């Protein structure tokens, strides 16, 4: 190769390499995908209400919170002052309110890390039920809830206390794990 | 006392299970049931509630013990047995299995003792001839002195 052409060839090869690298990068780049800080929320929503409807358009559940946020690539959503209301045929079955909470969109598990209150309105057969505890785990798909912390349940005028409980909403079964105490007042 | 039945029922235990659909609550482990002056100690207590709010209590233990103050007197009726059935509809407490009831120094022993918490009367049955005490009942009544006091002299 004539000496005088060599620099040109090298430059040409270099340019081709750069062009190939650039095209490769561009073809791989997808809009919106940037390196996000895993410790900073990717999404934040303030004062929101999320409602889910069933096949006939009837209310299934409604979640409100003063703040919700989610971290990049994580299934868990974090809430401040979450209030979850669960309905059946448009009639509210129970609601769970907390100070703070987490919800895993994959496992459908909700965790209320601080104060949590479960409220079940009165029915023809049962009086109003409220349950207060300082930490609550709830499987919203299966209608299960449990806590290992002290809990107080008001059942009409009657009061039940225990340390740790589990509740199966579909089976209508409440289990008091230890130090169970009930004061039953005839309605 | 008669006023007991209108008092709240307080139950403490190691664990408790409430079946809302059936209206059945099961308490287990060092169970103590208090209603006014009536107190029951048992290993396990099952409380069933009907639609009208009436309660049926079944207590099991080794033994189950209960005591209740006599209406208007400073006396107590104490009973024990392997099982105690009590219902707020009839106010009957039925002690079954090595049952005994004591009031002051009077003692009644049999297989089944039915105690009416209203009338404070009790009825005792011996059970089968092959059973304990050969199916017989034992009643020990202390003599009453002329002035109506108990003759406690040895």
GROMACS .gro file of C-alpha atoms in nm:
model
  341
    1UNK     CA    1   0.000   0.000   0.000
    2UNK     CA    2   0.143   0.335  -0.093
    3UNK     CA    3   0.274   0.495   0.219
    4UNK     CA    4   0.092   0.816   0.166
    5UNK     CA    5  -0.255   0.637   0.174
    6UNK     CA    6  -0.203   0.453   0.505
    7UNK     CA    7  -0.314   0.734   0.740
    8UNK     CA    8  -0.631   0.772   0.539
    9UNK     CA    9  -0.710   0.401   0.562
   10UNK     CA   10  -0.650   0.395   0.936
   11UNK     CA   11  -0.873   0.694   0.982
   12UNK     CA   12  -1.141   0.530   0.769
   13UNK     CA   13  -1.127   0.209   0.975
   14UNK     CA   14  -1.140   0.409   1.297
   15UNK     CA   15  -1.439   0.603   1.170
   16UNK     CA   16  -1.617   0.282   1.073
   17UNK     CA   17  -1.551   0.135   1.420
   18UNK     CA   18  -1.686   0.445   1.588
   19UNK     CA   19  -1.991   0.443   1.365
   20UNK     CA   20  -2.057   0.076   1.444
   21UNK     CA   21  -2.022   0.138   1.817
   22UNK     CA   22  -2.254   0.436   1.800
   23UNK     CA   23  -2.517   0.246   1.602
   24UNK     CA   24  -2.497  -0.041   1.848
   25UNK     CA   25  -2.554   0.189   2.142
   26UNK     CA   26  -2.840   0.372   1.970
   27UNK     CA   27  -3.019   0.051   1.877
   28UNK     CA   28  -2.999  -0.068   2.234
   29UNK     CA   29  -3.121   0.254   2.396
   30UNK     CA   30  -3.488   0.244   2.502
   31UNK     CA   31  -3.671   0.560   2.590
   32UNK     CA   32  -3.721   0.621   2.964
   33UNK     CA   33  -3.464   0.370   3.081
   34UNK     CA   34  -3.205   0.557   3.270
   35UNK     CA   35  -2.989   0.457   3.563
   36UNK     CA   36  -3.214   0.549   3.858
   37UNK     CA   37  -3.099   0.573   4.217
   38UNK     CA   38  -3.246   0.259   4.383
   39UNK     CA   39  -3.278   0.452   4.710
   40UNK     CA   40  -3.490   0.725   4.565
   41UNK     CA   41  -3.857   0.671   4.466
   42UNK     CA   42  -3.923   0.637   4.098
   43UNK     CA   43  -4.290   0.725   4.141
   44UNK     CA   44  -4.459   0.948   4.402
   45UNK     CA   45  -4.833   1.016   4.421
   46UNK     CA   46  -4.994   1.258   4.666
   47UNK     CA   47  -5.351   1.248   4.808
   48UNK     CA   48  -5.481   0.981   4.580
   49UNK     CA   49  -5.770   0.737   4.554
   50UNK     CA   50  -5.744   0.408   4.366
   51UNK     CA   51  -6.065   0.215   4.300
   52UNK     CA   52  -6.104  -0.136   4.158
   53UNK     CA   53  -6.428  -0.259   4.003
   54UNK     CA   54  -6.558  -0.610   3.949
   55UNK     CA   55  -6.696  -0.766   3.632
   56UNK     CA   56  -7.044  -0.615   3.679
   57UNK     CA   57  -6.886  -0.277   3.748
   58UNK     CA   58  -6.948  -0.314   4.121
   59UNK     CA   59  -6.695  -0.181   4.369
   60UNK     CA   60  -6.433  -0.438   4.475
   61UNK     CA   61  -6.193  -0.227   4.680
   62UNK     CA   62  -6.084   0.131   4.722
   63UNK     CA   63  -5.751   0.253   4.852
   64UNK     CA   64  -5.684   0.612   4.956
   65UNK     CA   65  -5.361   0.754   5.100
   66UNK     CA   66  -5.203   1.093   5.156
   67UNK     CA   67  -4.886   0.975   4.983
   68UNK     CA   68  -4.767   0.674   4.786
   69UNK     CA   69  -4.426   0.601   4.646
   70UNK     CA   70  -4.240   0.318   4.475
   71UNK     CA   71  -3.869   0.250   4.427
   72UNK     CA   72  -3.718   0.149   4.092
   73UNK     CA   73  -3.761  -0.219   3.998
   74UNK     CA   74  -3.941  -0.297   4.321
   75UNK     CA   75  -4.288  -0.458   4.360
   76UNK     CA   76  -4.354  -0.290   4.694
   77UNK     CA   77  -4.551   0.032   4.714
   78UNK     CA   78  -4.524   0.248   5.026
   79UNK     CA   79  -4.811   0.451   5.172
   80UNK     CA   80  -4.876   0.720   5.426
   81UNK     CA   81  -5.218   0.707   5.601
   82UNK     CA   82  -5.347   0.423   5.384
   83UNK     CA   83  -5.717   0.337   5.406
   84UNK     CA   84  -5.823   0.019   5.226
   85UNK     CA   85  -6.196  -0.055   5.195
   86UNK     CA   86  -6.304  -0.399   5.071
   87UNK     CA   87  -6.650  -0.444   4.918
   88UNK     CA   88  -6.866  -0.738   4.819
   89UNK     CA   89  -7.143  -0.670   4.568
   90UNK     CA   90  -7.089  -0.303   4.634
   91UNK     CA   91  -7.141  -0.342   5.011
   92UNK     CA   92  -6.843  -0.263   5.233
   93UNK     CA   93  -6.724  -0.576   5.416
   94UNK     CA   94  -6.441  -0.422   5.615
   95UNK     CA   95  -6.177  -0.152   5.604
   96UNK     CA   96  -5.819  -0.137   5.727
   97UNK     CA   97  -5.661   0.195   5.819
   98UNK     CA   98  -5.296   0.249   5.910
   99UNK     CA   99  -5.042   0.521   5.980
  100UNK     CA  100  -4.802   0.381   5.725
  101UNK     CA  101  -4.819   0.074   5.508
  102UNK     CA  102  -4.653  -0.131   5.235
  103UNK     CA  103  -4.819  -0.335   4.962
  104UNK     CA  104  -4.648  -0.593   4.741
  105UNK     CA  105  -4.819  -0.589   4.402
  106UNK     CA  106  -4.682  -0.934   4.324
  107UNK     CA  107  -4.774  -1.126   4.642
  108UNK     CA  108  -5.080  -0.907   4.723
  109UNK     CA  109  -4.951  -0.884   5.082
  110UNK     CA  110  -5.013  -0.561   5.274
  111UNK     CA  111  -4.811  -0.466   5.582
  112UNK     CA  112  -4.920  -0.198   5.826
  113UNK     CA  113  -4.604  -0.128   6.023
  114UNK     CA  114  -4.745   0.116   6.273
  115UNK     CA  115  -5.094   0.160   6.418
  116UNK     CA  116  -5.356  -0.039   6.226
  117UNK     CA  117  -5.733  -0.047   6.272
  118UNK     CA  118  -5.966  -0.297   6.111
  119UNK     CA  119  -6.334  -0.200   6.108
  120UNK     CA  120  -6.626  -0.426   6.012
  121UNK     CA  121  -6.969  -0.261   6.000
  122UNK     CA  122  -7.261  -0.416   6.185
  123UNK     CA  123  -7.466  -0.678   5.999
  124UNK     CA  124  -7.811  -0.817   6.071
  125UNK     CA  125  -7.646  -1.089   6.278
  126UNK     CA  126  -7.333  -0.930   6.424
  127UNK     CA  127  -7.265  -0.596   6.590
  128UNK     CA  128  -6.995  -0.358   6.468
  129UNK     CA  129  -6.642  -0.493   6.511
  130UNK     CA  130  -6.325  -0.287   6.542
  131UNK     CA  131  -5.979  -0.423   6.593
  132UNK     CA  132  -5.678  -0.214   6.696
  133UNK     CA  133  -5.319  -0.330   6.691
  134UNK     CA  134  -4.973  -0.183   6.639
  135UNK     CA  135  -4.868  -0.399   6.343
  136UNK     CA  136  -5.075  -0.592   6.092
  137UNK     CA  137  -5.005  -0.833   5.805
  138UNK     CA  138  -5.286  -0.885   5.552
  139UNK     CA  139  -5.321  -1.110   5.249
  140UNK     CA  140  -5.578  -0.913   5.053
  141UNK     CA  141  -5.621  -1.189   4.793
  142UNK     CA  142  -5.711  -1.459   5.048
  143UNK     CA  143  -5.881  -1.231   5.303
  144UNK     CA  144  -5.637  -1.321   5.582
  145UNK     CA  145  -5.496  -1.090   5.847
  146UNK     CA  146  -5.269  -1.151   6.145
  147UNK     CA  147  -5.050  -0.981   6.400
  148UNK     CA  148  -4.811  -1.089   6.673
  149UNK     CA  149  -4.859  -0.763   6.863
  150UNK     CA  150  -5.116  -0.690   7.138
  151UNK     CA  151  -5.463  -0.647   6.993
  152UNK     CA  152  -5.795  -0.511   7.121
  153UNK     CA  153  -6.121  -0.609   6.955
  154UNK     CA  154  -6.450  -0.433   7.025
  155UNK     CA  155  -6.746  -0.654   6.939
  156UNK     CA  156  -7.050  -0.440   7.007
  157UNK     CA  157  -7.017  -0.359   7.378
  158UNK     CA  158  -6.797  -0.663   7.439
  159UNK     CA  159  -6.418  -0.632   7.443
  160UNK     CA  160  -6.156  -0.893   7.359
  161UNK     CA  161  -5.782  -0.859   7.419
  162UNK     CA  162  -5.491  -1.085   7.335
  163UNK     CA  163  -5.128  -1.085   7.233
  164UNK     CA  164  -5.120  -1.194   6.870
  165UNK     CA  165  -5.419  -1.290   6.659
  166UNK     CA  166  -5.510  -1.423   6.317
  167UNK     CA  167  -5.830  -1.358   6.121
  168UNK     CA  168  -5.971  -1.555   5.829
  169UNK     CA  169  -6.242  -1.336   5.682
  170UNK     CA  170  -6.394  -1.600   5.452
  171UNK     CA  171  -6.408  -1.867   5.726
  172UNK     CA  172  -6.516  -1.604   5.982
  173UNK     CA  173  -6.252  -1.736   6.220
  174UNK     CA  174  -6.063  -1.524   6.474
  175UNK     CA  175  -5.781  -1.694   6.670
  176UNK     CA  176  -5.630  -1.525   6.974
  177UNK     CA  177  -5.274  -1.651   7.012
  178UNK     CA  178  -5.199  -1.583   7.382
  179UNK     CA  179  -5.313  -1.402   7.696
  180UNK     CA  180  -5.670  -1.409   7.566
  181UNK     CA  181  -5.928  -1.214   7.762
  182UNK     CA  182  -6.291  -1.134   7.682
  183UNK     CA  183  -6.555  -0.931   7.860
  184UNK     CA  184  -6.884  -1.026   7.705
  185UNK     CA  185  -7.179  -0.788   7.755
  186UNK     CA  186  -7.519  -0.917   7.648
  187UNK     CA  187  -7.653  -0.701   7.364
  188UNK     CA  188  -7.665  -1.455   9.333
  189UNK     CA  189  -7.962  -1.378   9.108
  190UNK     CA  190  -7.802  -1.053   8.991
  191UNK     CA  191  -7.512  -1.253   8.844
  192UNK     CA  192  -7.692  -1.331   8.520
  193UNK     CA  193  -7.717  -0.966   8.421
  194UNK     CA  194  -7.351  -0.902   8.481
  195UNK     CA  195  -7.089  -0.911   8.199
  196UNK     CA  196  -6.913  -1.244   8.153
  197UNK     CA  197  -6.538  -1.213   8.176
  198UNK     CA  198  -6.319  -1.494   8.034
  199UNK     CA  199  -5.942  -1.519   8.050
  200UNK     CA  200  -5.740  -1.802   7.893
  201UNK     CA  201  -5.416  -1.885   7.719
  202UNK     CA  202  -5.577  -1.893   7.373
  203UNK     CA  203  -5.916  -1.829   7.218
  204UNK     CA  204  -6.083  -1.906   6.886
  205UNK     CA  205  -6.401  -1.731   6.771
  206UNK     CA  206  -6.601  -1.886   6.486
  207UNK     CA  207  -6.822  -1.600   6.373
  208UNK     CA  208  -7.028  -1.810   6.131
  209UNK     CA  209  -7.127  -2.066   6.395
  210UNK     CA  210  -7.121  -1.826   6.691
  211UNK     CA  211  -6.889  -2.064   6.880
  212UNK     CA  212  -6.592  -1.952   7.092
  213UNK     CA  213  -6.338  -2.200   7.232
  214UNK     CA  214  -6.107  -2.095   7.515
  215UNK     CA  215  -5.813  -2.313   7.610
  216UNK     CA  216  -5.549  -2.319   7.885
  217UNK     CA  217  -5.607  -2.196   8.245
  218UNK     CA  218  -5.955  -2.078   8.160
  219UNK     CA  219  -6.129  -1.860   8.422
  220UNK     CA  220  -6.490  -1.749   8.369
  221UNK     CA  221  -6.636  -1.485   8.600
  222UNK     CA  222  -6.993  -1.353   8.597
  223UNK     CA  223  -7.080  -1.152   8.903
  224UNK     CA  224  -7.013  -1.382   9.200
  225UNK     CA  225  -6.999  -1.696   8.985
  226UNK     CA  226  -6.654  -1.820   8.897
  227UNK     CA  227  -6.556  -2.123   8.689
  228UNK     CA  228  -6.205  -2.265   8.648
  229UNK     CA  229  -6.145  -2.514   8.366
  230UNK     CA  230  -5.894  -2.642   8.113
  231UNK     CA  231  -6.121  -2.573   7.815
  232UNK     CA  232  -6.444  -2.381   7.774
  233UNK     CA  233  -6.670  -2.372   7.471
  234UNK     CA  234  -6.928  -2.092   7.457
  235UNK     CA  235  -7.208  -2.110   7.203
  236UNK     CA  236  -7.431  -1.812   7.137
  237UNK     CA  237  -7.768  -1.835   6.961
  238UNK     CA  238  -7.935  -1.563   6.761
  239UNK     CA  239  -8.114  -1.430   7.069
  240UNK     CA  240  -7.785  -1.386   7.253
  241UNK     CA  241  -7.843  -1.680   7.489
  242UNK     CA  242  -7.523  -1.856   7.589
  243UNK     CA  243  -7.442  -2.221   7.646
  244UNK     CA  244  -7.115  -2.293   7.820
  245UNK     CA  245  -6.941  -2.634   7.827
  246UNK     CA  246  -6.637  -2.655   8.052
  247UNK     CA  247  -6.397  -2.947   8.070
  248UNK     CA  248  -6.125  -2.994   8.323
  249UNK     CA  249  -5.947  -3.214   8.572
  250UNK     CA  250  -6.165  -3.115   8.746
  251UNK     CA  251  -6.379  -2.819   8.649
  252UNK     CA  252  -6.454  -2.614   8.960
  253UNK     CA  253  -6.716  -2.348   9.014
  254UNK     CA  254  -6.841  -2.142   9.299
  255UNK     CA  255  -7.120  -1.892   9.346
  256UNK     CA  256  -7.243  -1.680   9.639
  257UNK     CA  257  -7.578  -1.768   9.786
  258UNK     CA  258  -7.846  -1.500   9.741
  259UNK     CA  259  -7.865  -1.269  10.040
  260UNK     CA  260  -7.629  -1.475  10.261
  261UNK     CA  261  -7.260  -1.479  10.326
  262UNK     CA  262  -7.243  -1.838  10.202
  263UNK     CA  263  -7.095  -1.996   9.894
  264UNK     CA  264  -7.191  -2.295   9.687
  265UNK     CA  265  -6.889  -2.476   9.545
  266UNK     CA  266  -6.901  -2.754   9.290
  267UNK     CA  267  -6.665  -2.964   9.085
  268UNK     CA  268  -6.678  -3.237   8.821
  269UNK     CA  269  -6.513  -3.354   8.501
  270UNK     CA  270  -6.754  -3.148   8.297
  271UNK     CA  271  -6.985  -2.853   8.355
  272UNK     CA  272  -7.272  -2.755   8.126
  273UNK     CA  273  -7.437  -2.421   8.194
  274UNK     CA  274  -7.702  -2.241   7.992
  275UNK     CA  275  -7.834  -1.892   8.047
  276UNK     CA  276  -8.178  -1.999   7.915
  277UNK     CA  277  -8.260  -2.233   8.204
  278UNK     CA  278  -7.987  -2.116   8.443
  279UNK     CA  279  -7.904  -2.480   8.506
  280UNK     CA  280  -7.548  -2.589   8.583
  281UNK     CA  281  -7.503  -2.963   8.525
  282UNK     CA  282  -7.191  -3.121   8.675
  283UNK     CA  283  -7.096  -3.459   8.531
  284UNK     CA  284  -6.830  -3.714   8.633
  285UNK     CA  285  -6.723  -3.739   9.003
  286UNK     CA  286  -6.955  -3.452   9.067
  287UNK     CA  287  -6.974  -3.293   9.405
  288UNK     CA  288  -7.138  -2.982   9.550
  289UNK     CA  289  -7.056  -2.830   9.887
  290UNK     CA  290  -7.246  -2.564  10.077
  291UNK     CA  291  -7.097  -2.477  10.411
  292UNK     CA  292  -7.040  -2.819  10.561
  293UNK     CA  293  -7.312  -2.993  10.360
  294UNK     CA  294  -7.179  -3.214  10.082
  295UNK     CA  295  -7.345  -3.397   9.795
  296UNK     CA  296  -7.154  -3.649   9.578
  297UNK     CA  297  -7.282  -3.835   9.272
  298UNK     CA  298  -7.230  -3.896   8.903
  299UNK     CA  299  -7.450  -3.610   8.777
  300UNK     CA  300  -7.557  -3.309   8.982
  301UNK     CA  301  -7.796  -3.052   8.836
  302UNK     CA  302  -7.784  -2.721   9.017
  303UNK     CA  303  -8.044  -2.449   8.948
  304UNK     CA  304  -7.871  -2.116   8.998
  305UNK     CA  305  -8.216  -1.951   9.025
  306UNK     CA  306  -8.368  -2.160   9.297
  307UNK     CA  307  -8.029  -2.269   9.437
  308UNK     CA  308  -8.161  -2.624   9.450
  309UNK     CA  309  -7.969  -2.925   9.324
  310UNK     CA  310  -8.062  -3.273   9.216
  311UNK     CA  311  -7.811  -3.559   9.222
  312UNK     CA  312  -7.804  -3.886   9.027
  313UNK     CA  313  -7.585  -4.182   9.102
  314UNK     CA  314  -7.528  -4.307   8.754
  315UNK     CA  315  -7.495  -4.675   8.654
  316UNK     CA  316  -7.445  -4.950   8.907
  317UNK     CA  317  -7.112  -5.035   8.750
  318UNK     CA  318  -7.003  -4.675   8.774
  319UNK     CA  319  -6.815  -4.508   9.058
  320UNK     CA  320  -6.966  -4.551   9.402
  321UNK     CA  321  -7.173  -4.831   9.244
  322UNK     CA  322  -7.416  -4.579   9.112
  323UNK     CA  323  -7.508  -4.449   9.455
  324UNK     CA  324  -7.518  -4.092   9.576
  325UNK     CA  325  -7.376  -3.959   9.899
  326UNK     CA  326  -7.531  -3.669  10.086
  327UNK     CA  327  -7.383  -3.532  10.407
  328UNK     CA  328  -7.602  -3.279  10.584
  329UNK     CA  329  -7.473  -3.115  10.900
  330UNK     CA  330  -7.720  -3.110  11.192
  331UNK     CA  331  -7.881  -2.777  11.261
  332UNK     CA  332  -7.892  -2.665  11.629
  333UNK     CA  333  -8.215  -2.534  11.789
  334UNK     CA  334  -8.128  -2.167  11.715
  335UNK     CA  335  -8.073  -2.255  11.356
  336UNK     CA  336  -7.695  -2.236  11.376
  337UNK     CA  337  -7.475  -2.519  11.263
  338UNK     CA  338  -7.361  -2.750  11.538
  339UNK     CA  339  -6.988  -2.714  11.491
  340UNK     CA  340  -6.882  -2.877  11.815
  341UNK     CA  341  -6.650  -3.173  11.741
   0.00000   0.00000   0.00000
